[in-house]
């Protein structure tokens, strides 16, 4: 399936939703707008899902979203845990869920220093050499594209390769040590050969941090100058109720667009806590109204910025579906409840949902 067909698939889904709402059917979402429908002229709206939430949150996912990302199940640690023994059960379930519900998928993620099984980097009695590791990466990409290329329209080819602190641009990783600095270029070339039609992304966090942004920009600028097939940058979007402001976001989008890249927000959530705010907790009961209102204002500002750049922004994906399933409950502080998404723990829309929808 070509990217256009994949996106048309989601378009058909939106039309079905529209027709259902006009016809007044018994569809549970027929009486309200949905995120996907509201944003159909802007960009697909996605959610990260997992083996559990495709059951427990199925109604929300299919009712509100037009795109999904497997939160973990397509990463090599889960999809290719042992030498020559891929394990597709969980990733198949999620891809089938997408196919059955006419959702498009982002594929996440081929190359990451985390969630990669040790055997990728090992060889009998020692460390794998460059050619061996490149061969394994190529096998994994090829297997994934053969199996999911019909439904995945965009791959996160390389995730989080840039260091948080300078002066080195690239963070230490087994890929860097074994393959060398060209591992990113090689990864994109292999991904393009495996899936000539998919959109290929470099994905990272803290893209709005000025110093890290400069390093990411230099990396992408030099890759593009060498003719490496990078189509876009994913801003993960793990932000918080105080950050970022819309202007900072727009400037960053424009900066990467000037390189010829499309931009996606790939892992959006708005934490109740600032990153360094480790000692404080709002508790585990219901979140305070003032917090939910503050979060709604942040979401409103971010989506206003994204809508203003919908010619560049080609997708926005939340890192989860509802507040009863978020990685932020355990990070960076374990067992501290967070409420970063648009739907509450009972799967009802929060003030943030209204803020994102309130532009029509
Ligand atoms: O699969 C094992 C399971 O066998 C075991 O019983 C269980 C016990 O803890 O752990 C399971 O592994 C967990 C894995 O998710 C799959 O559920 C890991 O402990 C857990 O650490 C891992 O967390 C994921 C994290 O990436 C890994 O760093 C989160 O769910 C996932 O949301 C998160 O996603 C990342 C993006 O891929 C990249 N950007 C940052 C984002 C947040 O960290």
mmCIF file of C-alpha atoms and ligand atoms in Angstrom:
data_model
loop_
_atom_site.group_PDB
_atom_site.id
_atom_site.type_symbol
_atom_site.label_atom_id
_atom_site.label_comp_id
_atom_site.label_asym_id
_atom_site.label_seq_id
_atom_site.Cartn_x
_atom_site.Cartn_y
_atom_site.Cartn_z
ATOM 1 C CA UNK A 1 0.000 0.000 0.000
ATOM 2 C CA UNK A 2 1.410 3.437 -0.823
ATOM 3 C CA UNK A 3 1.533 6.232 1.717
ATOM 4 C CA UNK A 4 -1.276 7.951 -0.119
ATOM 5 C CA UNK A 5 -3.426 4.831 0.074
ATOM 6 C CA UNK A 6 -2.602 4.469 3.727
ATOM 7 C CA UNK A 7 -3.631 8.037 4.415
ATOM 8 C CA UNK A 8 -6.693 7.680 2.188
ATOM 9 C CA UNK A 9 -7.577 4.683 4.434
ATOM 10 C CA UNK A 10 -7.689 7.031 7.391
ATOM 11 C CA UNK A 11 -9.601 9.546 5.289
ATOM 12 C CA UNK A 12 -12.252 6.944 4.520
ATOM 13 C CA UNK A 13 -12.460 6.244 8.256
ATOM 14 C CA UNK A 14 -13.141 9.934 8.874
ATOM 15 C CA UNK A 15 -15.805 10.003 6.183
ATOM 16 C CA UNK A 16 -17.460 6.962 7.769
ATOM 17 C CA UNK A 17 -17.476 8.771 11.112
ATOM 18 C CA UNK A 18 -18.963 11.837 9.474
ATOM 19 C CA UNK A 19 -21.671 9.817 7.713
ATOM 20 C CA UNK A 20 -22.438 7.927 10.910
ATOM 21 C CA UNK A 21 -22.887 11.150 12.816
ATOM 22 C CA UNK A 22 -25.107 12.633 10.096
ATOM 23 C CA UNK A 23 -27.246 9.491 9.951
ATOM 24 C CA UNK A 24 -27.769 9.469 13.719
ATOM 25 C CA UNK A 25 -26.793 5.800 14.057
ATOM 26 C CA UNK A 26 -26.293 4.056 17.371
ATOM 27 C CA UNK A 27 -22.517 4.439 17.080
ATOM 28 C CA UNK A 28 -21.413 5.592 20.569
ATOM 29 C CA UNK A 29 -19.462 8.428 18.984
ATOM 30 C CA UNK A 30 -22.165 9.498 16.580
ATOM 31 C CA UNK A 31 -23.386 12.402 18.679
ATOM 32 C CA UNK A 32 -20.110 14.183 19.146
ATOM 33 C CA UNK A 33 -17.180 15.309 17.175
ATOM 34 C CA UNK A 34 -14.053 13.258 17.540
ATOM 35 C CA UNK A 35 -10.434 14.279 17.558
ATOM 36 C CA UNK A 36 -9.755 12.598 14.228
ATOM 37 C CA UNK A 37 -12.763 14.213 12.617
ATOM 38 C CA UNK A 38 -12.071 17.663 14.067
ATOM 39 C CA UNK A 39 -8.482 17.537 12.792
ATOM 40 C CA UNK A 40 -9.091 15.842 9.450
ATOM 41 C CA UNK A 41 -8.078 18.992 7.536
ATOM 42 C CA UNK A 42 -4.937 19.434 9.663
ATOM 43 C CA UNK A 43 -3.157 16.146 10.437
ATOM 44 C CA UNK A 44 -3.880 12.584 11.624
ATOM 45 C CA UNK A 45 -4.301 12.307 15.392
ATOM 46 C CA UNK A 46 -2.750 9.221 16.903
ATOM 47 C CA UNK A 47 -2.272 7.380 20.177
ATOM 48 C CA UNK A 48 0.333 4.956 21.419
ATOM 49 C CA UNK A 49 -1.377 1.663 22.217
ATOM 50 C CA UNK A 50 -0.243 -1.662 23.614
ATOM 51 C CA UNK A 51 -1.428 -5.258 23.837
ATOM 52 C CA UNK A 52 -3.720 -4.373 26.751
ATOM 53 C CA UNK A 53 -5.165 -1.074 25.610
ATOM 54 C CA UNK A 54 -6.298 -2.360 22.222
ATOM 55 C CA UNK A 55 -8.877 -4.273 24.302
ATOM 56 C CA UNK A 56 -9.416 -2.097 27.358
ATOM 57 C CA UNK A 57 -9.475 1.212 25.397
ATOM 58 C CA UNK A 58 -10.751 -0.033 22.037
ATOM 59 C CA UNK A 59 -13.784 2.217 21.960
ATOM 60 C CA UNK A 60 -11.764 5.361 22.636
ATOM 61 C CA UNK A 61 -9.018 4.429 20.187
ATOM 62 C CA UNK A 62 -11.334 3.669 17.296
ATOM 63 C CA UNK A 63 -13.727 6.486 18.146
ATOM 64 C CA UNK A 64 -11.272 9.322 18.578
ATOM 65 C CA UNK A 65 -8.064 8.550 16.713
ATOM 66 C CA UNK A 66 -7.020 7.890 13.119
ATOM 67 C CA UNK A 67 -3.488 6.606 13.759
ATOM 68 C CA UNK A 68 -1.772 4.344 16.274
ATOM 69 C CA UNK A 69 1.789 3.566 17.354
ATOM 70 C CA UNK A 70 2.769 0.365 19.172
ATOM 71 C CA UNK A 71 4.200 1.626 22.468
ATOM 72 C CA UNK A 72 6.721 -1.217 22.750
ATOM 73 C CA UNK A 73 5.640 -4.172 20.621
ATOM 74 C CA UNK A 74 7.515 -3.304 17.418
ATOM 75 C CA UNK A 75 10.777 -2.520 19.179
ATOM 76 C CA UNK A 76 13.447 -5.181 18.672
ATOM 77 C CA UNK A 77 13.411 -6.290 22.331
ATOM 78 C CA UNK A 78 9.831 -7.480 21.876
ATOM 79 C CA UNK A 79 9.622 -8.207 18.124
ATOM 80 C CA UNK A 80 13.053 -9.823 17.725
ATOM 81 C CA UNK A 81 14.122 -10.941 21.214
ATOM 82 C CA UNK A 82 16.276 -13.942 20.222
ATOM 83 C CA UNK A 83 18.705 -14.698 17.428
ATOM 84 C CA UNK A 84 16.820 -15.837 14.327
ATOM 85 C CA UNK A 85 13.580 -16.036 16.314
ATOM 86 C CA UNK A 86 11.344 -13.038 15.788
ATOM 87 C CA UNK A 87 8.266 -12.901 17.992
ATOM 88 C CA UNK A 88 5.393 -11.237 16.201
ATOM 89 C CA UNK A 89 2.425 -12.213 18.325
ATOM 90 C CA UNK A 90 1.979 -8.849 20.070
ATOM 91 C CA UNK A 91 2.921 -6.706 17.075
ATOM 92 C CA UNK A 92 0.573 -8.745 14.838
ATOM 93 C CA UNK A 93 -2.329 -8.151 17.222
ATOM 94 C CA UNK A 94 -1.768 -4.402 17.109
ATOM 95 C CA UNK A 95 -1.290 -4.260 13.326
ATOM 96 C CA UNK A 96 -4.440 -6.350 12.855
ATOM 97 C CA UNK A 97 -6.316 -3.977 15.149
ATOM 98 C CA UNK A 98 -5.197 -1.109 12.910
ATOM 99 C CA UNK A 99 -6.197 -2.944 9.717
ATOM 100 C CA UNK A 100 -9.606 -3.966 11.069
ATOM 101 C CA UNK A 101 -10.368 -0.413 12.159
ATOM 102 C CA UNK A 102 -8.870 1.436 9.180
ATOM 103 C CA UNK A 103 -6.251 3.167 11.297
ATOM 104 C CA UNK A 104 -2.861 4.123 9.917
ATOM 105 C CA UNK A 105 0.251 3.255 11.940
ATOM 106 C CA UNK A 106 3.566 4.819 12.848
ATOM 107 C CA UNK A 107 6.278 2.169 13.211
ATOM 108 C CA UNK A 108 8.343 2.661 16.375
ATOM 109 C CA UNK A 109 11.326 2.227 16.429
ATOM 110 C CA UNK A 110 14.160 0.555 14.513
ATOM 111 C CA UNK A 111 17.350 1.903 16.125
ATOM 112 C CA UNK A 112 17.434 2.899 19.786
ATOM 113 C CA UNK A 113 20.056 2.461 22.481
ATOM 114 C CA UNK A 114 17.316 1.049 24.721
ATOM 115 C CA UNK A 115 14.984 -1.934 24.219
ATOM 116 C CA UNK A 116 17.358 -3.711 21.843
ATOM 117 C CA UNK A 117 18.225 -7.306 22.762
ATOM 118 C CA UNK A 118 21.814 -8.076 23.702
ATOM 119 C CA UNK A 119 22.241 -10.611 20.905
ATOM 120 C CA UNK A 120 22.174 -7.808 18.303
ATOM 121 C CA UNK A 121 25.551 -6.631 19.613
ATOM 122 C CA UNK A 122 27.116 -9.982 20.514
ATOM 123 C CA UNK A 123 29.093 -12.540 18.639
ATOM 124 C CA UNK A 124 30.526 -15.873 19.737
ATOM 125 C CA UNK A 125 32.948 -15.012 22.467
ATOM 126 C CA UNK A 126 32.698 -11.266 22.119
ATOM 127 C CA UNK A 127 31.229 -8.242 20.415
ATOM 128 C CA UNK A 128 29.677 -8.325 16.948
ATOM 129 C CA UNK A 129 31.575 -6.592 14.163
ATOM 130 C CA UNK A 130 30.232 -3.776 12.005
ATOM 131 C CA UNK A 131 29.020 -5.937 9.114
ATOM 132 C CA UNK A 132 27.312 -8.412 11.433
ATOM 133 C CA UNK A 133 25.428 -5.694 13.272
ATOM 134 C CA UNK A 134 24.430 -3.909 10.052
ATOM 135 C CA UNK A 135 23.203 -7.264 8.713
ATOM 136 C CA UNK A 136 21.068 -7.840 11.799
ATOM 137 C CA UNK A 137 19.553 -4.396 11.621
ATOM 138 C CA UNK A 138 18.816 -4.951 7.953
ATOM 139 C CA UNK A 139 17.127 -8.315 8.680
ATOM 140 C CA UNK A 140 14.988 -6.777 11.384
ATOM 141 C CA UNK A 141 13.903 -3.828 9.207
ATOM 142 C CA UNK A 142 13.145 -6.115 6.294
ATOM 143 C CA UNK A 143 11.080 -8.494 8.429
ATOM 144 C CA UNK A 144 9.093 -5.614 9.899
ATOM 145 C CA UNK A 145 8.420 -3.958 6.558
ATOM 146 C CA UNK A 146 7.376 -7.251 4.918
ATOM 147 C CA UNK A 147 4.915 -7.862 7.730
ATOM 148 C CA UNK A 148 3.614 -4.359 8.460
ATOM 149 C CA UNK A 149 4.473 -2.228 5.437
ATOM 150 C CA UNK A 150 0.839 -2.355 4.307
ATOM 151 C CA UNK A 151 -0.356 -0.492 7.388
ATOM 152 C CA UNK A 152 2.705 1.430 8.645
ATOM 153 C CA UNK A 153 3.120 4.681 6.715
ATOM 154 C CA UNK A 154 6.006 6.150 8.747
ATOM 155 C CA UNK A 155 8.934 4.596 10.626
ATOM 156 C CA UNK A 156 10.968 6.057 13.451
ATOM 157 C CA UNK A 157 14.230 4.840 11.950
ATOM 158 C CA UNK A 158 16.552 6.271 14.595
ATOM 159 C CA UNK A 159 15.420 7.300 18.063
ATOM 160 C CA UNK A 160 17.273 9.504 20.571
ATOM 161 C CA UNK A 161 20.762 9.299 19.026
ATOM 162 C CA UNK A 162 21.778 12.834 20.035
ATOM 163 C CA UNK A 163 23.434 13.474 23.396
ATOM 164 C CA UNK A 164 21.724 15.528 26.086
ATOM 165 C CA UNK A 165 24.922 17.361 26.978
ATOM 166 C CA UNK A 166 27.570 18.528 24.523
ATOM 167 C CA UNK A 167 30.123 18.709 23.151
ATOM 168 C CA UNK A 168 29.698 15.402 21.292
ATOM 169 C CA UNK A 169 26.663 15.378 19.028
ATOM 170 C CA UNK A 170 26.013 11.651 19.285
ATOM 171 C CA UNK A 171 25.341 9.844 22.539
ATOM 172 C CA UNK A 172 27.327 6.733 23.403
ATOM 173 C CA UNK A 173 25.621 3.585 22.233
ATOM 174 C CA UNK A 174 26.595 0.113 21.072
ATOM 175 C CA UNK A 175 25.564 1.161 17.545
ATOM 176 C CA UNK A 176 28.043 4.041 17.609
ATOM 177 C CA UNK A 177 30.805 1.907 19.091
ATOM 178 C CA UNK A 178 30.393 -1.045 16.734
ATOM 179 C CA UNK A 179 29.334 0.554 13.442
ATOM 180 C CA UNK A 180 30.823 4.011 13.800
ATOM 181 C CA UNK A 181 29.414 7.507 13.233
ATOM 182 C CA UNK A 182 27.760 6.561 9.957
ATOM 183 C CA UNK A 183 25.341 4.164 11.681
ATOM 184 C CA UNK A 184 22.529 6.702 11.387
ATOM 185 C CA UNK A 185 23.088 7.265 7.661
ATOM 186 C CA UNK A 186 23.329 3.500 7.116
ATOM 187 C CA UNK A 187 20.103 2.943 9.056
ATOM 188 C CA UNK A 188 18.157 5.424 6.930
ATOM 189 C CA UNK A 189 19.551 3.970 3.702
ATOM 190 C CA UNK A 190 18.580 0.453 4.748
ATOM 191 C CA UNK A 191 15.135 1.618 5.827
ATOM 192 C CA UNK A 192 14.595 3.322 2.457
ATOM 193 C CA UNK A 193 15.652 0.174 0.616
ATOM 194 C CA UNK A 194 13.307 -1.923 2.768
ATOM 195 C CA UNK A 195 10.326 0.451 2.439
ATOM 196 C CA UNK A 196 10.691 2.853 -0.497
ATOM 197 C CA UNK A 197 7.259 4.395 0.112
ATOM 198 C CA UNK A 198 7.250 5.012 3.850
ATOM 199 C CA UNK A 199 8.089 8.324 5.510
ATOM 200 C CA UNK A 200 11.344 7.969 7.454
ATOM 201 C CA UNK A 201 11.796 9.882 10.723
ATOM 202 C CA UNK A 202 14.519 10.845 13.141
ATOM 203 C CA UNK A 203 12.790 10.970 16.554
ATOM 204 C CA UNK A 204 14.006 12.624 19.761
ATOM 205 C CA UNK A 205 13.038 14.347 23.024
ATOM 206 C CA UNK A 206 13.997 17.836 24.262
ATOM 207 C CA UNK A 207 13.996 19.121 20.690
ATOM 208 C CA UNK A 208 12.932 22.531 22.010
ATOM 209 C CA UNK A 209 15.960 22.797 24.303
ATOM 210 C CA UNK A 210 18.166 25.313 22.437
ATOM 211 C CA UNK A 211 21.456 23.415 22.781
ATOM 212 C CA UNK A 212 20.041 20.013 22.027
ATOM 213 C CA UNK A 213 18.066 21.488 19.147
ATOM 214 C CA UNK A 214 21.303 22.845 17.658
ATOM 215 C CA UNK A 215 22.908 19.406 17.849
ATOM 216 C CA UNK A 216 19.912 17.671 16.296
ATOM 217 C CA UNK A 217 19.782 20.328 13.588
ATOM 218 C CA UNK A 218 23.502 19.854 12.743
ATOM 219 C CA UNK A 219 23.068 16.100 12.556
ATOM 220 C CA UNK A 220 20.064 16.315 10.231
ATOM 221 C CA UNK A 221 21.607 19.072 8.141
ATOM 222 C CA UNK A 222 24.706 16.973 7.485
ATOM 223 C CA UNK A 223 22.700 13.808 6.790
ATOM 224 C CA UNK A 224 20.570 15.654 4.242
ATOM 225 C CA UNK A 225 23.670 17.236 2.667
ATOM 226 C CA UNK A 226 25.003 13.703 2.098
ATOM 227 C CA UNK A 227 21.719 12.686 0.449
ATOM 228 C CA UNK A 228 20.619 10.428 3.307
ATOM 229 C CA UNK A 229 16.874 9.743 2.953
ATOM 230 C CA UNK A 230 15.425 11.425 6.056
ATOM 231 C CA UNK A 231 11.874 12.683 5.472
ATOM 232 C CA UNK A 232 11.011 14.103 8.832
ATOM 233 C CA UNK A 233 11.751 14.826 12.437
ATOM 234 C CA UNK A 234 9.648 13.579 15.318
ATOM 235 C CA UNK A 235 9.432 15.890 18.314
ATOM 236 C CA UNK A 236 8.494 13.425 21.032
ATOM 237 C CA UNK A 237 6.596 16.095 22.980
ATOM 238 C CA UNK A 238 7.020 14.890 26.576
ATOM 239 C CA UNK A 239 6.153 18.312 27.969
ATOM 240 C CA UNK A 240 4.470 19.661 31.079
ATOM 241 C CA UNK A 241 1.810 22.076 32.270
ATOM 242 C CA UNK A 242 4.292 24.987 32.196
ATOM 243 C CA UNK A 243 6.131 24.187 28.973
ATOM 244 C CA UNK A 244 6.479 24.865 26.068
ATOM 245 C CA UNK A 245 4.995 28.118 24.806
ATOM 246 C CA UNK A 246 3.505 28.134 21.333
ATOM 247 C CA UNK A 247 6.069 30.535 19.910
ATOM 248 C CA UNK A 248 9.021 28.288 20.828
ATOM 249 C CA UNK A 249 7.263 25.358 19.202
ATOM 250 C CA UNK A 250 6.457 27.261 16.006
ATOM 251 C CA UNK A 251 10.039 28.506 15.681
ATOM 252 C CA UNK A 252 11.418 24.971 16.006
ATOM 253 C CA UNK A 253 8.939 23.632 13.445
ATOM 254 C CA UNK A 254 9.925 26.367 11.000
ATOM 255 C CA UNK A 255 13.624 25.748 11.580
ATOM 256 C CA UNK A 256 13.435 22.071 10.662
ATOM 257 C CA UNK A 257 11.003 22.753 7.821
ATOM 258 C CA UNK A 258 13.642 25.035 6.295
ATOM 259 C CA UNK A 259 15.794 21.916 5.912
ATOM 260 C CA UNK A 260 12.978 20.398 3.860
ATOM 261 C CA UNK A 261 11.743 18.125 6.648
ATOM 262 C CA UNK A 262 8.202 17.401 7.714
ATOM 263 C CA UNK A 263 7.521 17.470 11.460
ATOM 264 C CA UNK A 264 5.443 15.170 13.614
ATOM 265 C CA UNK A 265 4.713 15.292 17.319
ATOM 266 C CA UNK A 266 5.181 11.615 18.060
ATOM 267 C CA UNK A 267 4.802 11.042 21.819
ATOM 268 C CA UNK A 268 2.746 13.903 23.187
ATOM 269 C CA UNK A 269 1.842 14.073 26.859
ATOM 270 C CA UNK A 270 1.584 17.012 29.232
ATOM 271 C CA UNK A 271 2.879 16.011 32.651
ATOM 272 C CA UNK A 272 1.488 17.444 35.871
ATOM 273 C CA UNK A 273 5.104 17.921 36.979
ATOM 274 C CA UNK A 274 8.116 19.757 35.634
ATOM 275 C CA UNK A 275 11.071 17.498 34.833
ATOM 276 C CA UNK A 276 13.129 18.443 37.904
ATOM 277 C CA UNK A 277 10.122 18.496 40.200
ATOM 278 C CA UNK A 278 10.856 15.164 41.908
ATOM 279 C CA UNK A 279 9.965 15.866 45.547
ATOM 280 C CA UNK A 280 6.363 16.993 45.143
ATOM 281 C CA UNK A 281 3.245 14.942 44.444
ATOM 282 C CA UNK A 282 -0.385 15.879 43.923
ATOM 283 C CA UNK A 283 -1.283 12.533 45.503
ATOM 284 C CA UNK A 284 -3.103 9.603 43.999
ATOM 285 C CA UNK A 285 -6.696 10.808 44.324
ATOM 286 C CA UNK A 286 -8.504 12.886 41.737
ATOM 287 C CA UNK A 287 -6.319 15.583 40.154
ATOM 288 C CA UNK A 288 -7.137 19.135 41.360
ATOM 289 C CA UNK A 289 -9.333 21.182 39.042
ATOM 290 C CA UNK A 290 -6.772 24.021 38.899
ATOM 291 C CA UNK A 291 -4.198 21.557 37.565
ATOM 292 C CA UNK A 292 -6.582 20.286 34.900
ATOM 293 C CA UNK A 293 -7.354 23.848 33.859
ATOM 294 C CA UNK A 294 -3.676 24.710 33.613
ATOM 295 C CA UNK A 295 -3.079 21.607 31.534
ATOM 296 C CA UNK A 296 -5.980 22.545 29.256
ATOM 297 C CA UNK A 297 -4.433 25.970 28.630
ATOM 298 C CA UNK A 298 -1.087 24.341 27.727
ATOM 299 C CA UNK A 299 -2.754 21.926 25.343
ATOM 300 C CA UNK A 300 -4.745 24.783 23.770
ATOM 301 C CA UNK A 301 -1.555 26.791 23.141
ATOM 302 C CA UNK A 302 0.289 23.802 21.701
ATOM 303 C CA UNK A 303 -2.529 22.812 19.353
ATOM 304 C CA UNK A 304 -3.018 26.386 18.206
ATOM 305 C CA UNK A 305 0.671 26.413 17.248
ATOM 306 C CA UNK A 306 0.389 23.037 15.507
ATOM 307 C CA UNK A 307 -2.696 24.051 13.540
ATOM 308 C CA UNK A 308 -0.882 27.179 12.370
ATOM 309 C CA UNK A 309 1.798 24.918 10.829
ATOM 310 C CA UNK A 310 -0.407 22.142 9.455
ATOM 311 C CA UNK A 311 1.395 22.495 6.107
ATOM 312 C CA UNK A 312 4.510 21.155 7.881
ATOM 313 C CA UNK A 313 3.102 19.066 10.721
ATOM 314 C CA UNK A 314 2.021 15.739 9.245
ATOM 315 C CA UNK A 315 0.883 13.958 12.390
ATOM 316 C CA UNK A 316 0.324 14.332 16.130
ATOM 317 C CA UNK A 317 0.408 11.250 18.358
ATOM 318 C CA UNK A 318 -0.314 11.082 22.096
ATOM 319 C CA UNK A 319 1.851 8.715 24.162
ATOM 320 C CA UNK A 320 -1.089 6.746 25.491
ATOM 321 C CA UNK A 321 -4.867 6.833 25.274
ATOM 322 C CA UNK A 322 -6.185 7.780 28.725
ATOM 323 C CA UNK A 323 -4.811 8.642 32.165
ATOM 324 C CA UNK A 324 -5.218 5.060 33.432
ATOM 325 C CA UNK A 325 -2.306 3.981 31.240
ATOM 326 C CA UNK A 326 0.720 6.279 31.148
ATOM 327 C CA UNK A 327 4.448 5.613 31.477
ATOM 328 C CA UNK A 328 4.620 8.856 33.530
ATOM 329 C CA UNK A 329 3.067 7.078 36.542
ATOM 330 C CA UNK A 330 6.529 5.566 36.992
ATOM 331 C CA UNK A 331 8.877 8.106 35.444
ATOM 332 C CA UNK A 332 10.914 9.991 36.532
ATOM 333 C CA UNK A 333 9.445 9.159 39.960
ATOM 334 C CA UNK A 334 8.176 5.646 40.432
ATOM 335 C CA UNK A 335 4.626 5.153 41.630
ATOM 336 C CA UNK A 336 3.642 8.861 41.422
ATOM 337 C CA UNK A 337 0.277 9.279 39.706
ATOM 338 C CA UNK A 338 0.228 11.525 36.653
ATOM 339 C CA UNK A 339 -2.610 12.641 34.364
ATOM 340 C CA UNK A 340 -0.975 13.714 31.096
ATOM 341 C CA UNK A 341 -3.549 12.794 28.435
ATOM 342 C CA UNK A 342 -6.890 14.061 27.129
ATOM 343 C CA UNK A 343 -9.078 11.367 28.724
ATOM 344 C CA UNK A 344 -9.346 10.630 32.444
ATOM 345 C CA UNK A 345 -9.015 7.280 34.178
ATOM 346 C CA UNK A 346 -12.698 6.561 33.427
ATOM 347 C CA UNK A 347 -12.034 7.331 29.739
ATOM 348 C CA UNK A 348 -14.072 10.533 29.865
ATOM 349 C CA UNK A 349 -12.866 13.709 28.142
ATOM 350 C CA UNK A 350 -10.973 16.139 30.388
ATOM 351 C CA UNK A 351 -10.855 19.960 30.130
ATOM 352 C CA UNK A 352 -7.749 19.403 27.965
ATOM 353 C CA UNK A 353 -9.891 17.524 25.428
ATOM 354 C CA UNK A 354 -12.299 20.462 25.176
ATOM 355 C CA UNK A 355 -9.331 22.820 24.809
ATOM 356 C CA UNK A 356 -7.949 20.819 21.885
ATOM 357 C CA UNK A 357 -11.396 20.578 20.261
ATOM 358 C CA UNK A 358 -12.458 24.154 20.910
ATOM 359 C CA UNK A 359 -11.301 25.870 17.731
ATOM 360 C CA UNK A 360 -14.001 25.054 15.211
HETATM 361 O O1 LIG B 1 8.185 -6.888 28.842
HETATM 362 C C1 LIG B 1 8.519 -6.838 30.244
HETATM 363 C C2 LIG B 1 7.725 -7.858 31.003
HETATM 364 O O2 LIG B 1 8.089 -9.150 30.584
HETATM 365 C C3 LIG B 1 7.991 -7.672 32.513
HETATM 366 O O3 LIG B 1 7.168 -8.526 33.232
HETATM 367 C C4 LIG B 1 7.703 -6.241 32.922
HETATM 368 C C5 LIG B 1 8.043 -5.989 34.384
HETATM 369 O O4 LIG B 1 8.376 -4.644 34.629
HETATM 370 O O5 LIG B 1 8.482 -5.369 32.150
HETATM 371 C C6 LIG B 1 8.179 -5.452 30.767
HETATM 372 O O6 LIG B 1 8.978 -4.540 30.096
HETATM 373 C C7 LIG B 1 8.576 -3.179 30.220
HETATM 374 C C8 LIG B 1 8.357 -2.641 28.810
HETATM 375 O O7 LIG B 1 8.067 -1.252 28.874
HETATM 376 C C9 LIG B 1 7.208 -3.351 28.099
HETATM 377 O O8 LIG B 1 6.024 -3.183 28.807
HETATM 378 C C10 LIG B 1 9.692 -2.399 30.905
HETATM 379 O O9 LIG B 1 9.806 -2.811 32.259
HETATM 380 C C11 LIG B 1 9.395 -0.915 30.852
HETATM 381 O O10 LIG B 1 10.533 -0.192 31.325
HETATM 382 C C12 LIG B 1 9.150 -0.498 29.406
HETATM 383 O O11 LIG B 1 8.881 0.875 29.414
HETATM 384 C C13 LIG B 1 8.721 1.495 28.143
HETATM 385 C C14 LIG B 1 9.880 2.453 27.879
HETATM 386 O O12 LIG B 1 9.667 3.107 26.647
HETATM 387 C C15 LIG B 1 11.215 1.753 27.831
HETATM 388 O O13 LIG B 1 12.235 2.695 27.961
HETATM 389 C C16 LIG B 1 7.420 2.256 28.166
HETATM 390 O O14 LIG B 1 6.330 1.340 28.255
HETATM 391 C C17 LIG B 1 7.282 3.102 26.889
HETATM 392 O O15 LIG B 1 6.187 3.962 27.027
HETATM 393 C C18 LIG B 1 8.535 3.919 26.688
HETATM 394 O O16 LIG B 1 8.399 4.621 25.484
HETATM 395 C C19 LIG B 1 9.485 5.512 25.162
HETATM 396 C C20 LIG B 1 9.565 5.596 23.653
HETATM 397 O O17 LIG B 1 9.694 4.305 23.108
HETATM 398 C C21 LIG B 1 10.738 6.476 23.219
HETATM 399 N N1 LIG B 1 10.637 7.797 23.817
HETATM 400 C C22 LIG B 1 10.489 7.798 25.262
HETATM 401 C C23 LIG B 1 9.294 6.948 25.683
HETATM 402 C C24 LIG B 1 9.094 7.001 27.175
HETATM 403 O O18 LIG B 1 10.193 6.429 27.846
#
